[in-house]
Amino acid sequence: MSPWLRSAIATLLATVLLLLTIQNVYFTNQKPWRPSPPQAPSTPPTKAIVLGALASEDTSWVARDLPDWQNAIYVVDNTSAPLHTAVNKGREAMAYLTYVIDNYDASLADTVLFLHAHRDGELRAWHVDNEGHDNVEAVRALRLEFVAGAGYVNLRCGLLPGCNHEVQPFRSAPIPGLEVEHAMHDAWAFMFPGAPLPPEIGVPCCAQFAVSKTQIRARPKADYERYRAWVLETRLPDLASGRVMEFLWHIIFGKEAVQYVGLERWG
């Protein structure tokens, strides 16, 4: 064998040995391949519509036209109904507060939308801000991510009635017929003991709004029980006690006494 051939074979063997050594070192330090565990599907946020209705009112539109929403429909004048309020008082307030109290600990939806029982109609639903005064369209337009960020969102954008300073408890010359203003001193002292009564309270009417679960739980359950106790115990008639609550929901859910959010939430 020629010296050249022996040199070539030696070089080839040395190269093969080097490659085997590199391969051994590389694969010895590698972790064995394992398939990634399957990812659990993300759970979509929960959302619920809450409303109070008379037994005679047709609320079938909620499940029919908004099937992607859970619903809790409280019958306010029939204590035999599966969901009902203790008494028919405070307009929608008894139903709203009963839902919060009953579901506070374990089963609040991530977004809770408090609505009236009527779907549409220029006379009954005049306060719904769309061309047909249609609550279904209002719900479909609502941006849940906005609710999650804001905590509380009034479904009405129009300023009147209610804004900007409709209730002035210390008004020097009380306005006849504005019973909510006359009643606010006692109601405020009962519901917010120790907190000063604001000189002005204003919010777009008419007690239709969305609240996040986080915002609801920013207050202890005992607060909501106290608010419901006021509704139950006040001597104010149904309409007047409901109007007092209408001007307090935004404050209960963390907003300033005078609160207005413009049209940007619908964009």
JSON list of N, CA and C in Angstrom, two decimals, residues 5 15 34 38 50-51 66 80 111 122 128 142 147 175 199 229 231 243 257 260:
[
{"chain": "A", "resi": 5, "resn": "LEU", "atom": "N", "xyz": [-1.95, 6.35, -0.08]},
{"chain": "A", "resi": 5, "resn": "LEU", "atom": "CA", "xyz": [-3.21, 5.68, 0.21]},
{"chain": "A", "resi": 5, "resn": "LEU", "atom": "C", "xyz": [-3.39, 5.49, 1.72]},
{"chain": "A", "resi": 15, "resn": "THR", "atom": "N", "xyz": [-11.77, 11.35, 10.36]},
{"chain": "A", "resi": 15, "resn": "THR", "atom": "CA", "xyz": [-12.96, 12.18, 10.14]},
{"chain": "A", "resi": 15, "resn": "THR", "atom": "C", "xyz": [-14.22, 11.47, 10.61]},
{"chain": "A", "resi": 34, "resn": "ARG", "atom": "N", "xyz": [-41.18, 14.73, 23.16]},
{"chain": "A", "resi": 34, "resn": "ARG", "atom": "CA", "xyz": [-42.50, 14.31, 23.62]},
{"chain": "A", "resi": 34, "resn": "ARG", "atom": "C", "xyz": [-43.53, 15.25, 23.00]},
{"chain": "A", "resi": 38, "resn": "PRO", "atom": "N", "xyz": [-52.23, 18.47, 25.07]},
{"chain": "A", "resi": 38, "resn": "PRO", "atom": "CA", "xyz": [-53.32, 19.23, 24.44]},
{"chain": "A", "resi": 38, "resn": "PRO", "atom": "C", "xyz": [-53.73, 20.41, 25.29]},
{"chain": "A", "resi": 50, "resn": "VAL", "atom": "N", "xyz": [-80.79, 40.11, 33.18]},
{"chain": "A", "resi": 50, "resn": "VAL", "atom": "CA", "xyz": [-81.64, 40.06, 34.38]},
{"chain": "A", "resi": 50, "resn": "VAL", "atom": "C", "xyz": [-82.77, 41.07, 34.19]},
{"chain": "A", "resi": 51, "resn": "LEU", "atom": "N", "xyz": [-83.99, 40.64, 34.43]},
{"chain": "A", "resi": 51, "resn": "LEU", "atom": "CA", "xyz": [-85.09, 41.59, 34.37]},
{"chain": "A", "resi": 51, "resn": "LEU", "atom": "C", "xyz": [-86.21, 41.15, 35.31]},
{"chain": "A", "resi": 66, "resn": "LEU", "atom": "N", "xyz": [-82.17, 36.53, 21.86]},
{"chain": "A", "resi": 66, "resn": "LEU", "atom": "CA", "xyz": [-80.83, 36.67, 22.42]},
{"chain": "A", "resi": 66, "resn": "LEU", "atom": "C", "xyz": [-80.40, 35.32, 23.02]},
{"chain": "A", "resi": 80, "resn": "SER", "atom": "N", "xyz": [-95.11, 32.12, 43.32]},
{"chain": "A", "resi": 80, "resn": "SER", "atom": "CA", "xyz": [-95.01, 30.70, 42.94]},
{"chain": "A", "resi": 80, "resn": "SER", "atom": "C", "xyz": [-94.11, 30.50, 41.72]},
{"chain": "A", "resi": 111, "resn": "THR", "atom": "N", "xyz": [-70.53, 39.24, 32.77]},
{"chain": "A", "resi": 111, "resn": "THR", "atom": "CA", "xyz": [-71.22, 40.49, 32.42]},
{"chain": "A", "resi": 111, "resn": "THR", "atom": "C", "xyz": [-72.69, 40.30, 32.74]},
{"chain": "A", "resi": 122, "resn": "GLU", "atom": "N", "xyz": [-92.35, 52.51, 20.76]},
{"chain": "A", "resi": 122, "resn": "GLU", "atom": "CA", "xyz": [-92.05, 53.93, 20.98]},
{"chain": "A", "resi": 122, "resn": "GLU", "atom": "C", "xyz": [-92.59, 54.45, 22.30]},
{"chain": "A", "resi": 128, "resn": "VAL", "atom": "N", "xyz": [-84.89, 53.68, 24.79]},
{"chain": "A", "resi": 128, "resn": "VAL", "atom": "CA", "xyz": [-83.86, 52.84, 24.16]},
{"chain": "A", "resi": 128, "resn": "VAL", "atom": "C", "xyz": [-83.29, 53.58, 22.97]},
{"chain": "A", "resi": 142, "resn": "LEU", "atom": "N", "xyz": [-73.96, 46.24, 22.23]},
{"chain": "A", "resi": 142, "resn": "LEU", "atom": "CA", "xyz": [-73.15, 46.45, 23.42]},
{"chain": "A", "resi": 142, "resn": "LEU", "atom": "C", "xyz": [-71.78, 45.78, 23.28]},
{"chain": "A", "resi": 147, "resn": "VAL", "atom": "N", "xyz": [-67.56, 47.07, 28.71]},
{"chain": "A", "resi": 147, "resn": "VAL", "atom": "CA", "xyz": [-68.14, 46.84, 30.03]},
{"chain": "A", "resi": 147, "resn": "VAL", "atom": "C", "xyz": [-67.08, 46.32, 30.99]},
{"chain": "A", "resi": 175, "resn": "ILE", "atom": "N", "xyz": [-88.46, 71.46, 43.76]},
{"chain": "A", "resi": 175, "resn": "ILE", "atom": "CA", "xyz": [-89.36, 71.42, 42.61]},
{"chain": "A", "resi": 175, "resn": "ILE", "atom": "C", "xyz": [-90.55, 70.53, 42.95]},
{"chain": "A", "resi": 199, "resn": "PRO", "atom": "N", "xyz": [-74.22, 67.11, 46.47]},
{"chain": "A", "resi": 199, "resn": "PRO", "atom": "CA", "xyz": [-75.16, 68.20, 46.22]},
{"chain": "A", "resi": 199, "resn": "PRO", "atom": "C", "xyz": [-75.90, 68.03, 44.90]},
{"chain": "A", "resi": 229, "resn": "ALA", "atom": "N", "xyz": [-83.09, 46.02, 51.62]},
{"chain": "A", "resi": 229, "resn": "ALA", "atom": "CA", "xyz": [-83.85, 46.30, 52.84]},
{"chain": "A", "resi": 229, "resn": "ALA", "atom": "C", "xyz": [-84.49, 47.68, 52.77]},
{"chain": "A", "resi": 231, "resn": "VAL", "atom": "N", "xyz": [-85.51, 49.23, 50.03]},
{"chain": "A", "resi": 231, "resn": "VAL", "atom": "CA", "xyz": [-86.65, 49.12, 49.14]},
{"chain": "A", "resi": 231, "resn": "VAL", "atom": "C", "xyz": [-87.83, 48.47, 49.87]},
{"chain": "A", "resi": 243, "resn": "ARG", "atom": "N", "xyz": [-87.61, 55.14, 41.40]},
{"chain": "A", "resi": 243, "resn": "ARG", "atom": "CA", "xyz": [-86.90, 56.31, 40.86]},
{"chain": "A", "resi": 243, "resn": "ARG", "atom": "C", "xyz": [-85.69, 56.67, 41.71]},
{"chain": "A", "resi": 257, "resn": "ALA", "atom": "N", "xyz": [-71.10, 60.87, 41.27]},
{"chain": "A", "resi": 257, "resn": "ALA", "atom": "CA", "xyz": [-72.51, 61.18, 41.44]},
{"chain": "A", "resi": 257, "resn": "ALA", "atom": "C", "xyz": [-73.15, 61.72, 40.16]},
{"chain": "A", "resi": 260, "resn": "TYR", "atom": "N", "xyz": [-71.87, 60.64, 33.02]},
{"chain": "A", "resi": 260, "resn": "TYR", "atom": "CA", "xyz": [-72.35, 60.59, 31.64]},
{"chain": "A", "resi": 260, "resn": "TYR", "atom": "C", "xyz": [-71.25, 60.04, 30.77]}
]
